[in-house]
C-alpha atoms as one frame of an Amber mdcrd trajectory, in Angstrom:
protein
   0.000   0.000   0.000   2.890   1.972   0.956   4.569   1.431  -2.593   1.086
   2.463  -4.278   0.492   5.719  -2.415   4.418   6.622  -2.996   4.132   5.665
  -6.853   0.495   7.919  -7.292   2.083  11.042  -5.268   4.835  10.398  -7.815
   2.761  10.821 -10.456   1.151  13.382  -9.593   4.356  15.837  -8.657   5.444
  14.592 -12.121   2.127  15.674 -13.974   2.298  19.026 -12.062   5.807  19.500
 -12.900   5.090  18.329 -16.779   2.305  20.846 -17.198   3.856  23.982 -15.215
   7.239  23.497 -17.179   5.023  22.605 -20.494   2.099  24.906 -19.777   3.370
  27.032 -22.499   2.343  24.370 -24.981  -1.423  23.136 -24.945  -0.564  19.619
 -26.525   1.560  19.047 -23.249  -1.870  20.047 -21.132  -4.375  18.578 -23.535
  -2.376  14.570 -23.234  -2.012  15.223 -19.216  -5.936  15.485 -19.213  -6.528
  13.263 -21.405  -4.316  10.061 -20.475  -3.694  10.342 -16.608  -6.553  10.316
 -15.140  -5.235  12.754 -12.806  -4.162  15.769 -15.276  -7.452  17.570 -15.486
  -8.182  17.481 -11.394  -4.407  19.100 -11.224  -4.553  21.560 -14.254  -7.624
  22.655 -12.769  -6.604  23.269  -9.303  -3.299  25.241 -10.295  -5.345  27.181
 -12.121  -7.775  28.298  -9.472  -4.606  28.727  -7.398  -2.869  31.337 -10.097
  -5.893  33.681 -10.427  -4.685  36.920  -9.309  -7.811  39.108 -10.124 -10.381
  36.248  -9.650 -11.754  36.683 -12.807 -12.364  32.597 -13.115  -9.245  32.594
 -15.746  -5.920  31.977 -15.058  -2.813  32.965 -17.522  -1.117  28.976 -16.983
  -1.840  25.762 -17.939  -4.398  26.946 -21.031  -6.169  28.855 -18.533  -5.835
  31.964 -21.122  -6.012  35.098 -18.938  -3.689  37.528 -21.181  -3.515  39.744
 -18.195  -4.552  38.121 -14.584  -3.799  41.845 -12.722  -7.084  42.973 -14.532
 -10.974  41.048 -13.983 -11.939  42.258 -17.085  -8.807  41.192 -19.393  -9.890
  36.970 -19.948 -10.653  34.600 -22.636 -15.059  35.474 -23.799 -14.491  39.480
 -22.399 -16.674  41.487 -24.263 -13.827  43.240 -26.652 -13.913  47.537 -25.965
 -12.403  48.766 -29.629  -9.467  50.863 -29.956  -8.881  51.485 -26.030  -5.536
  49.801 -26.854  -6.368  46.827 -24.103  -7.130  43.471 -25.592  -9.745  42.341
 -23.440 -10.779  38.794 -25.283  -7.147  37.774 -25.312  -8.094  37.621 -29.391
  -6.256  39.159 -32.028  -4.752  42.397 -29.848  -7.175  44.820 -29.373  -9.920
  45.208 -31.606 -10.799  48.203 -33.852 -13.942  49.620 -35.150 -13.185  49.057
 -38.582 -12.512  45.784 -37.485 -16.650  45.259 -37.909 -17.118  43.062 -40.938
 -19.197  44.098 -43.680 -21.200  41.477 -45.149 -21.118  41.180 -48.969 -23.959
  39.278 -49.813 -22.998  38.414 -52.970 -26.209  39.246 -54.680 -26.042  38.284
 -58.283 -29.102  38.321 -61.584 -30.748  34.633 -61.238 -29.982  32.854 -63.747
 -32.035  33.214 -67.403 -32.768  29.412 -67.022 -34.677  29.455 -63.562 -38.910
  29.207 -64.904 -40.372  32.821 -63.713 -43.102  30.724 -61.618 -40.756  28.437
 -60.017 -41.704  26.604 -56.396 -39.262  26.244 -53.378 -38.982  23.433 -51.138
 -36.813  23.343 -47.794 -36.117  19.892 -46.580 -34.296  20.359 -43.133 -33.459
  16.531 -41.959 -32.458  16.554 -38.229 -28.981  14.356 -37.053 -27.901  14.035
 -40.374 -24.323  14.232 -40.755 -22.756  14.573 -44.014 -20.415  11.765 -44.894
 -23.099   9.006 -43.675 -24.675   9.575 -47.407 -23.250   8.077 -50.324 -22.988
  11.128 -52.438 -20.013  12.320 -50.027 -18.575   8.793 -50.011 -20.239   7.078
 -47.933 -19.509   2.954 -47.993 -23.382   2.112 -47.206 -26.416   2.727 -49.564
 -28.376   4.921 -47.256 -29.179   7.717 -49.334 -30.318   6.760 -53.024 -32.326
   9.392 -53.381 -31.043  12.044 -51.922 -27.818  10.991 -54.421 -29.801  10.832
 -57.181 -31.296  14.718 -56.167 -26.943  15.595 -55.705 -26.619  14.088 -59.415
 -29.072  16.227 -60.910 -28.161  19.374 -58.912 -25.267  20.927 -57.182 -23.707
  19.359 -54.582 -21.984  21.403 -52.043 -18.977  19.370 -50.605 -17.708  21.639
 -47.671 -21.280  22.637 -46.106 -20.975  23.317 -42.416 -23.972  23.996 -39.823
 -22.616  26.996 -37.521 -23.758  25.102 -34.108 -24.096  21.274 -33.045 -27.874
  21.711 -32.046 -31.344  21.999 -33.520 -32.356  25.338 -30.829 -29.281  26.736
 -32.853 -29.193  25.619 -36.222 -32.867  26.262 -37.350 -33.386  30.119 -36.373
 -29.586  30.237 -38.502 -31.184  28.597 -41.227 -34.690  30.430 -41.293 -33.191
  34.046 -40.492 -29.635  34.069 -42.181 -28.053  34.906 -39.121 -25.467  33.159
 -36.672 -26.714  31.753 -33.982 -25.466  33.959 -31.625 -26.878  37.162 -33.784
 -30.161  35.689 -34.083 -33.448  37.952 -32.494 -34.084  35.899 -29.812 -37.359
  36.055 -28.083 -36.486  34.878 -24.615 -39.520  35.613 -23.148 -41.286  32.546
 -23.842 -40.257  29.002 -22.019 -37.545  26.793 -22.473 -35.595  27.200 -25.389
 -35.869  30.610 -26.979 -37.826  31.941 -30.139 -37.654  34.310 -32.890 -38.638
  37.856 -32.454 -40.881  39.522 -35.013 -38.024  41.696 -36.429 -36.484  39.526
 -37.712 -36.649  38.148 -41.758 -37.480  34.391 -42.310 -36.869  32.721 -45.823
 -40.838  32.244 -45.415 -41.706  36.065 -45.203 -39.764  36.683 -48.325 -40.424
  34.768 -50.452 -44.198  35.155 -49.377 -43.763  38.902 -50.422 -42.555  37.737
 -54.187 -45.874  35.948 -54.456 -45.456  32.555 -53.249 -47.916  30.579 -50.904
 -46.190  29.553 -48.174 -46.543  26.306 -45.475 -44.405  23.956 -43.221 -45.071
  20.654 -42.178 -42.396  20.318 -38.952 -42.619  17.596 -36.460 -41.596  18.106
 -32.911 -42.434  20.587 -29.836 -39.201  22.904 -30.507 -41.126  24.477 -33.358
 -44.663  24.936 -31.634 -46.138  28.055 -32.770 -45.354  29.945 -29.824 -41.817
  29.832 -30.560 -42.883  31.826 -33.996 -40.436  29.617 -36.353 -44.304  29.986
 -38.151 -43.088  33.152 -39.457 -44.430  34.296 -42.498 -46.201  30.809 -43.004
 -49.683  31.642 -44.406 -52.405  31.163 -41.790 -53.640  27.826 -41.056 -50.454
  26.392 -43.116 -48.462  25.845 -40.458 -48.393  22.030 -38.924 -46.611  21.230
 -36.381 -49.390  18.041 -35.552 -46.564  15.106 -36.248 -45.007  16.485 -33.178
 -47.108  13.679 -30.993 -45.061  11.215 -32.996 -41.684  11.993 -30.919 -41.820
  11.405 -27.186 -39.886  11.966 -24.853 -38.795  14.306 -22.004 -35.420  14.876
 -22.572 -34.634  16.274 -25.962 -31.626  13.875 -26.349 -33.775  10.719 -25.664
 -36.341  10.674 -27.896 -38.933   7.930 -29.077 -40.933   7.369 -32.403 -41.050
   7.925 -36.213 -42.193  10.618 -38.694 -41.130  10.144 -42.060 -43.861   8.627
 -43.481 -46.423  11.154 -41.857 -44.486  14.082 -42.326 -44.507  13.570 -46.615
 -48.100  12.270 -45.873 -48.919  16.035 -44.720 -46.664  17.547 -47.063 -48.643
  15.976 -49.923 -52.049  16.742 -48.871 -50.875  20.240 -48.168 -50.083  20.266
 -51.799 -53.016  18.855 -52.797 -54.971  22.490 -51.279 -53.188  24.953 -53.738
 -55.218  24.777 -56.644 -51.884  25.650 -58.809 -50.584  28.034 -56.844 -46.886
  28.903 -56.365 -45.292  27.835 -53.222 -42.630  27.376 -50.841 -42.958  24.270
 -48.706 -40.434  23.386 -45.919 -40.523  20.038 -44.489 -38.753  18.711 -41.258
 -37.515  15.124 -40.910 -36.661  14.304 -37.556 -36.075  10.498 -37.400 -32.368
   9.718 -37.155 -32.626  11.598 -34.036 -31.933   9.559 -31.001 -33.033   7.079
 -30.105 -32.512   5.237 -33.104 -35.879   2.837 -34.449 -35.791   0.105 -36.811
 -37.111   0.496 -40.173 -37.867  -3.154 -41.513 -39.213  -1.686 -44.557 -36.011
  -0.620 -46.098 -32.053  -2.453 -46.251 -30.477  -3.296 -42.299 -27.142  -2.589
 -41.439 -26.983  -4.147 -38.232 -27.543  -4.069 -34.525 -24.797  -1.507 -33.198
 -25.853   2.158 -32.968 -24.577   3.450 -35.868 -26.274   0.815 -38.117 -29.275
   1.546 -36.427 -28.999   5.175 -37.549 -28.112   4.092 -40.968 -31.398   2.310
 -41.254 -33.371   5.577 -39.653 -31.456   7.624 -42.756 -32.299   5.077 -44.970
 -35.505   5.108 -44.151 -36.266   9.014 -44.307 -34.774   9.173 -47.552 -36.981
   6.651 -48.889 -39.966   9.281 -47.160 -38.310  12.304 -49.248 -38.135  10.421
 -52.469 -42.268   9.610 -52.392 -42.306  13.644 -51.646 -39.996  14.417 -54.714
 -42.407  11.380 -57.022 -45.009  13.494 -55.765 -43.832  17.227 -57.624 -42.826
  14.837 -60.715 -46.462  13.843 -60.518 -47.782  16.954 -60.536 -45.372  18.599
 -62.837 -43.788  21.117 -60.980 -40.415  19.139 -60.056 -38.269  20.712 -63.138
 -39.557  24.233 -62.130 -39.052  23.635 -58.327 -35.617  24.644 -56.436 -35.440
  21.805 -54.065 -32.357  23.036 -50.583 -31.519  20.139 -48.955 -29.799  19.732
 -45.264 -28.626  18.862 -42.097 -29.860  20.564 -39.028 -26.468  19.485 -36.934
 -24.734  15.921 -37.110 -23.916  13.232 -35.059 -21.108  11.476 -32.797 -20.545
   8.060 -32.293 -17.098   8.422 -30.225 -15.380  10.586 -32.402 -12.793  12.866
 -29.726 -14.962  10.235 -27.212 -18.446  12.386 -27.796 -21.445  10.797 -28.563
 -24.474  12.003 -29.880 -24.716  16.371 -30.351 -25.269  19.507 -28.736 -21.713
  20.706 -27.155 -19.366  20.479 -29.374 -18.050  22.206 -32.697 -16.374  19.145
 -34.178 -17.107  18.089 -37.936 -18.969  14.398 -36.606 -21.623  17.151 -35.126
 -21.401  19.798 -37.721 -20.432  19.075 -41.150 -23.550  18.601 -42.777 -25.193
  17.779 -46.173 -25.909  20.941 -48.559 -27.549  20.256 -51.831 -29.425  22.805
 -53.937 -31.397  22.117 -57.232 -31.926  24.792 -59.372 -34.044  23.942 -62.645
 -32.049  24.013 -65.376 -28.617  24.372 -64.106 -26.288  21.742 -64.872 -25.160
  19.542 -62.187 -22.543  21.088 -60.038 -19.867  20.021 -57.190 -19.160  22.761
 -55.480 -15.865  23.078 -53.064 -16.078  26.380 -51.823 -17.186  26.377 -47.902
 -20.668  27.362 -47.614 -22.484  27.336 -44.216 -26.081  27.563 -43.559 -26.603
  31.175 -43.390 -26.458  31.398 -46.617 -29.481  29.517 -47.549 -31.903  32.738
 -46.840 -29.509  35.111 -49.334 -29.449  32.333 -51.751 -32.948  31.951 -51.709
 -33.915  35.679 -51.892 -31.486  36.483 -54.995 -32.947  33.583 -56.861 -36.444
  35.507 -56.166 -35.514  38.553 -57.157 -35.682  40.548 -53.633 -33.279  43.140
 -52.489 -30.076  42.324 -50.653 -30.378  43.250 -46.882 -27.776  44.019 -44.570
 -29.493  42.134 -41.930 -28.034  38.490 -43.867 -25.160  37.276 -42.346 -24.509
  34.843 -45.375 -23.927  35.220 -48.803 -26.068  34.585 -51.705 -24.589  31.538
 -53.968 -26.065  32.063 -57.252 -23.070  32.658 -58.266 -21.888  29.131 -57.287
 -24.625  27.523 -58.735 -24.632  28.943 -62.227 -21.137  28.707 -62.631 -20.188
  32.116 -63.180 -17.974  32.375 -59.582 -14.734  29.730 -59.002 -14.070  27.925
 -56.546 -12.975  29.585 -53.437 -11.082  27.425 -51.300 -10.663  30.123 -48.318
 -13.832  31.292 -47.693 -14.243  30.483 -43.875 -17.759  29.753 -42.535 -17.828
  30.370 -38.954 -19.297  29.216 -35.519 -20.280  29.584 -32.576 -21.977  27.822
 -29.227 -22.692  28.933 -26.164 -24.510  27.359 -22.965 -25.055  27.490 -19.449
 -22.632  27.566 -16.696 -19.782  29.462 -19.340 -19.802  26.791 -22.132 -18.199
  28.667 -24.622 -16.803  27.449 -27.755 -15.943  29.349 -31.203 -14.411  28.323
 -34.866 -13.331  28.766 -38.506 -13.273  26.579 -41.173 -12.323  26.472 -44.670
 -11.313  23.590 -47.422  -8.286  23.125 -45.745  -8.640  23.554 -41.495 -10.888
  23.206 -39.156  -9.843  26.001 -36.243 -11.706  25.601 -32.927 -11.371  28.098
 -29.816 -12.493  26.494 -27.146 -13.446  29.644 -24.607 -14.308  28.376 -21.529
 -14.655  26.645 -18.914 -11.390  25.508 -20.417  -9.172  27.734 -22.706  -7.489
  26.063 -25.649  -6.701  26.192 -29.376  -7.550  23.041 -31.856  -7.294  22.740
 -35.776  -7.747  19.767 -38.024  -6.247  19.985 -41.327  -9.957  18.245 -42.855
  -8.559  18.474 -46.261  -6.241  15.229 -45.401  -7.264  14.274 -42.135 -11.269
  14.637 -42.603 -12.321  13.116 -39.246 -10.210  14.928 -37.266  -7.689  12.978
 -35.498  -4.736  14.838 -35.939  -4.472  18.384 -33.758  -2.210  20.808 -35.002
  -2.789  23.602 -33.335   0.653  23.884 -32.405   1.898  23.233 -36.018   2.425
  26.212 -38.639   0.405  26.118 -41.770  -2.678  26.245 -43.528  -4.363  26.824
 -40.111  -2.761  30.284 -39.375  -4.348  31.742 -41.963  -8.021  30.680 -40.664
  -6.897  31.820 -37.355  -6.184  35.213 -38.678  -9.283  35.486 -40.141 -10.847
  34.010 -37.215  -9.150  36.415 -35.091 -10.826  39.560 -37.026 -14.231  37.786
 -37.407 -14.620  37.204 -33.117 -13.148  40.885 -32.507 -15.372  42.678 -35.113
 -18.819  40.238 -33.876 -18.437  42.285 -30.426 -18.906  45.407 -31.702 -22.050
  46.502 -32.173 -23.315  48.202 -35.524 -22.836  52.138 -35.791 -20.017  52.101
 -32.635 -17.406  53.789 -35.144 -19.762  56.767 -35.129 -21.236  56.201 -31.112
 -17.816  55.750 -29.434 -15.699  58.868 -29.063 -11.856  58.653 -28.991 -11.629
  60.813 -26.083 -13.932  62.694 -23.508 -15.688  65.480 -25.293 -16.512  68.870
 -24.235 -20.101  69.789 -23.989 -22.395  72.570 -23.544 -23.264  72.133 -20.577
 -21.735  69.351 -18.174 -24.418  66.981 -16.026 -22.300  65.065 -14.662 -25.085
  62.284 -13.710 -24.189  58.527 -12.730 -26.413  56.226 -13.733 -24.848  53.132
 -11.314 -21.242  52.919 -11.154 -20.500  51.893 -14.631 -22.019  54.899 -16.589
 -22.049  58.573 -16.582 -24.356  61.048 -18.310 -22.363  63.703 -19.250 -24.223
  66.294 -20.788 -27.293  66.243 -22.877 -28.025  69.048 -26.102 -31.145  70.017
 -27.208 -32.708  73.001 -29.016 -33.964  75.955 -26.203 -37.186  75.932 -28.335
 -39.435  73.323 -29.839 -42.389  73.941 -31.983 -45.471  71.978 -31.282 -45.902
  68.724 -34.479 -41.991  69.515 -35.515 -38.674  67.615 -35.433 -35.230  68.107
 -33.435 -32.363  66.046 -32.636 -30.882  65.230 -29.331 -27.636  64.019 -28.144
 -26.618  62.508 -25.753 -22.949  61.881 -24.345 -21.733  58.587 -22.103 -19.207
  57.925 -20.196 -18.471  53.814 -19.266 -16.042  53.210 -16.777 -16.616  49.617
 -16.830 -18.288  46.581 -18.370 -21.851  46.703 -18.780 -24.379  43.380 -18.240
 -26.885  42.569 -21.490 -29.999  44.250 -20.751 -29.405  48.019 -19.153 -31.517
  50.214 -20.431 -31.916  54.091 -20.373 -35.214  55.299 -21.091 -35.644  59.562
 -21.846 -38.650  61.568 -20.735 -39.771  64.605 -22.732 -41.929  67.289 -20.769
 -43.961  70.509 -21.420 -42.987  72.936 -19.139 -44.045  76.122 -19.714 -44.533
  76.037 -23.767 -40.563  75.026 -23.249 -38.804  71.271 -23.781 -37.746  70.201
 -20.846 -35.140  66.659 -21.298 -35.749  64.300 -18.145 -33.449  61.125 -17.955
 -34.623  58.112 -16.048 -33.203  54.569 -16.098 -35.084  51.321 -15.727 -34.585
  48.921 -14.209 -31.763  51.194 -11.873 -28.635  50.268 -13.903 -26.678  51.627
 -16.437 -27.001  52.333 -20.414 -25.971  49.425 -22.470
């Protein structure tokens, strides 16, 4: 026993000794935690010990703090521009023209696309890319959706921006990151979308097509309003029943065959009308059922979930039989994807939801377009740029509120291939789960943020399932870290803070001087002396922050009548600071 408890306290002072010597390096850190046993209880605890500001971040062992004498210099820091501090420990500090400007990529549809074409969506939930033939795939799980890839363009890098189906559908309806999306948080459990913000649906309903959804599990109950811009009464969410379950991960039942059931009658009520139809497919979610009525692979869980894809692609083919049968399959664009993928062990994670990796995010991205020729496509796309896509093949104006591009371009053949375009993404949970990334034909970048800081890249373009980290490796991956590097910095700061933030403290009229809390000041506020009743007038009014400043302050301004004069009263609720 004596022998034992000498060799373990051994082995520990030896782990402790090989991480604070290597701490430098995060490969040395990364193989303690993973092999010992023992590496992540010690990393952990020397980092709590070498906190000097108690920020939660320490600057050894891939703790990350780039400054630990100030609480609000650490890895996830909300990035102040051009106060010369670097406060995410990203990039240096970050600049306001650092913001990126979105180029949308807008484009004349092509002369070949019918002037009364139909859309339809098909979002299939836990479907990872290379588990489908067309990307390679050894089993024949997908012979329709191959056959769809032959006759259209096939996108072979197509990335979801989060692991999860709470982030990856408002991405793919709005054309916004997840993390950018309007978030209606004020209804239960998993957020919604606010009204301001632009679904796929509402335009193309606005360029005169009738729109409906057939979607198949409680996430996307009405009250969440992913029914945006659905036409009333078109919106059926009644396969839902189908999938039970409590916890989201552990689900029970099957949809496929119900879901195109629904889809069809639904096309059976538009008289020859245009539309845009999306249809959910959630079966190769967890837990995986047998389908008897289409090819086994076996017992083990991943043949299981070979036989659920297998099966819903035999549901999407009697949906795409059903537009041949009506005639409207050559003048339909038909997007095809993945909400998220799946693990099954891959860097030992199973299943989705936490983690950035290519097993949960690399997904399938097919687009027909009638009358292109068929296309495969190398250049990264992600799935924010499904709504641009969409709205530049129907002729509606580019917005600045799309965070993707439009691919037209891609698809009709007029753009090449553009091997470093990065697609990026981002997750974020409770308790400071934090992770961030950058991909493009060649690497795979991930920051993870927090709880535990550290650096991974995959080169995907010869090591596709990601075995290999070289994050401490020059190459291919520095350049997607650059770019990564300008992309995190410039997502912190807010739109129109080049013209809102001033470079020093400004003289005013006449000083107020008024805190607001402990973080802000109002420093003065300018107005006209007189205001005519039913006219116009601007007002300014000048800030001070002294520190950072929690999501949700709020400062609301009162305008009074005293007198026949304006007077300005400032209130704040609830009693915190501007943000």
């Amino acid at each position: 026993l004596r022998a034992r408890l000498g060799a373990a306290v051994a082995t520990v002072l030896a782990l402790a000794l090989l991480m604070v010597v290597g701490g430098a390096r995060p490969a040395v850190v990364k193989a303690a935690v993973a092999y010992s046993g023992l590496g992540g209880p010690i990393a952990q605890s020397v980092r709590r010990g070498i906190d000097f500001d108690h920020d939660g971040f320490s600057p050894v062992l891939g703790g990350g703090d780039c400054d630990d004498l100030d609480a609000s210099v650490h890895p996830g820091a909300r990035e102040i521009p051009d106060d010369g501090i670097d406060q995410n420990c990203v990039g240096g500090d970050a600049t306001t023209a650092a913001r990126p400007v979105d180029d949308v990529g807008f484009v004349a549809p092509p002369a070949s696309l019918p002037p009364d074409f139909d859309v339809v969506l098909i979002t299939i939930d836990t479907l990872r890319a290379d588990h489908l033939g067309t990307y390679g795939y050894g089993r024949d799980t997908s012979p329709r959706l191959d056959a769809l890839a032959a006759e259209g363009a096939l996108f072979v890098n197509g990335w979801a921006h989060a692991p999860s189906t709470r982030y990856s559908m408002p991405a793919i309806l709005t054309g916004r990151l997840p993390l950018d999306v309007y978030y209606d948080y004020g209804v239960s459990g998993w957020p919604g979308i606010l009204p301001k913000a632009t679904t796929i649906a509402e335009i193309l309903r606005d360029r005169g097509l009738h729109t409906g959804a057939v979607v198949n599990y409680h996430y996307f109950d009405p009250y969440r309003h992913m029914d945006q811009g659905i036409d009333p009464g078109d919106y059926d969410n009644s396969n839902a029943r189908l999938h039970q379950g409590s916890d989201p991960a552990h689900t029970k039942g099957s949809s496929s065959r119900e879901q195109t059931d629904h889809a069809i009658k639904w096309l059976d009520t538009l008289g020859g009308q245009r539309f845009f139809l999306w249809v959910h497919y959630y079966d190769p979610h967890h837990e995986y059922e047998r389908h008897r009525e289409v090819p086994q692979f076996g017992d083990a869980p991943m043949d299981l979930y070979d036989n659920e894809i297998r099966w819903t692609d035999s549901q999407i083919g009697r949906l795409f039989d059903d537009l041949k049968r009506r005639g409207v399959w050559d003048k339909t664009i038909v997007v095809v994807t993945g909400d998220h993928g799946e693990g099954f062990g891959e860097h030992d994670v199973t299943h989705h939801g936490y983690h950035l990796y290519a097993a949960q995010t690399k997904v399938p991205f097919i687009i027909k377009v009638p009358g292109q020729p068929p296309r495969r496509i190398t250049t990264p796309v992600g799935h924010v740029d499904i709504l641009p896509t969409l709205a530049d093949l129907a002729g509606a104006a580019p917005s600045t509120e799309m965070m993707g591009r439009s691919l037209v371009d891609l698809l009709d053949g007029s753009a090449p291939p553009d091997r470093d375009r990065v697609i990026f993404q981002q997750l974020s949970y409770e308790n400071h789960h934090e992770m961030r990334a950058a991909v493009d034909q060649r690497c795979h970048l991930i920051y993870n943020v927090s709880p535990h800081t550290s650096w991974e890249a995959y080169r995907i373009d010869v090591d596709p399932a990601e075995v290999h980290d070289v994050s401490d490796q020059p190459g291919p991956c520095d350049t997607v870290k650059a770019a990564f590097a300008r992309w995190y910095d410039g997502d912190q700061i807010p739109p129109g803070a080049a013209e809102a933030l001033l470079p020093a403290r400004p003289t005013v009229a006449r000083e107020l001087d008024v805190d607001l809390g402990r973080e802000v000041r109002l420093l003065g506020v300018a107005l006209p002396a007189e205001i005519q009743a039913g006219a116009t007038f601007d007002v300014t009014w000048t800030f001070e922050a002294r520190g950072k400043l929690d999501d949700g302050w709020k400062v609301f301004a009162h305008f009074e009548q005293v007198g026949g004069r304006g007077r300005f009263t400032g209130d704040h609720e609830p009693a915190r600071p501007f943000a």
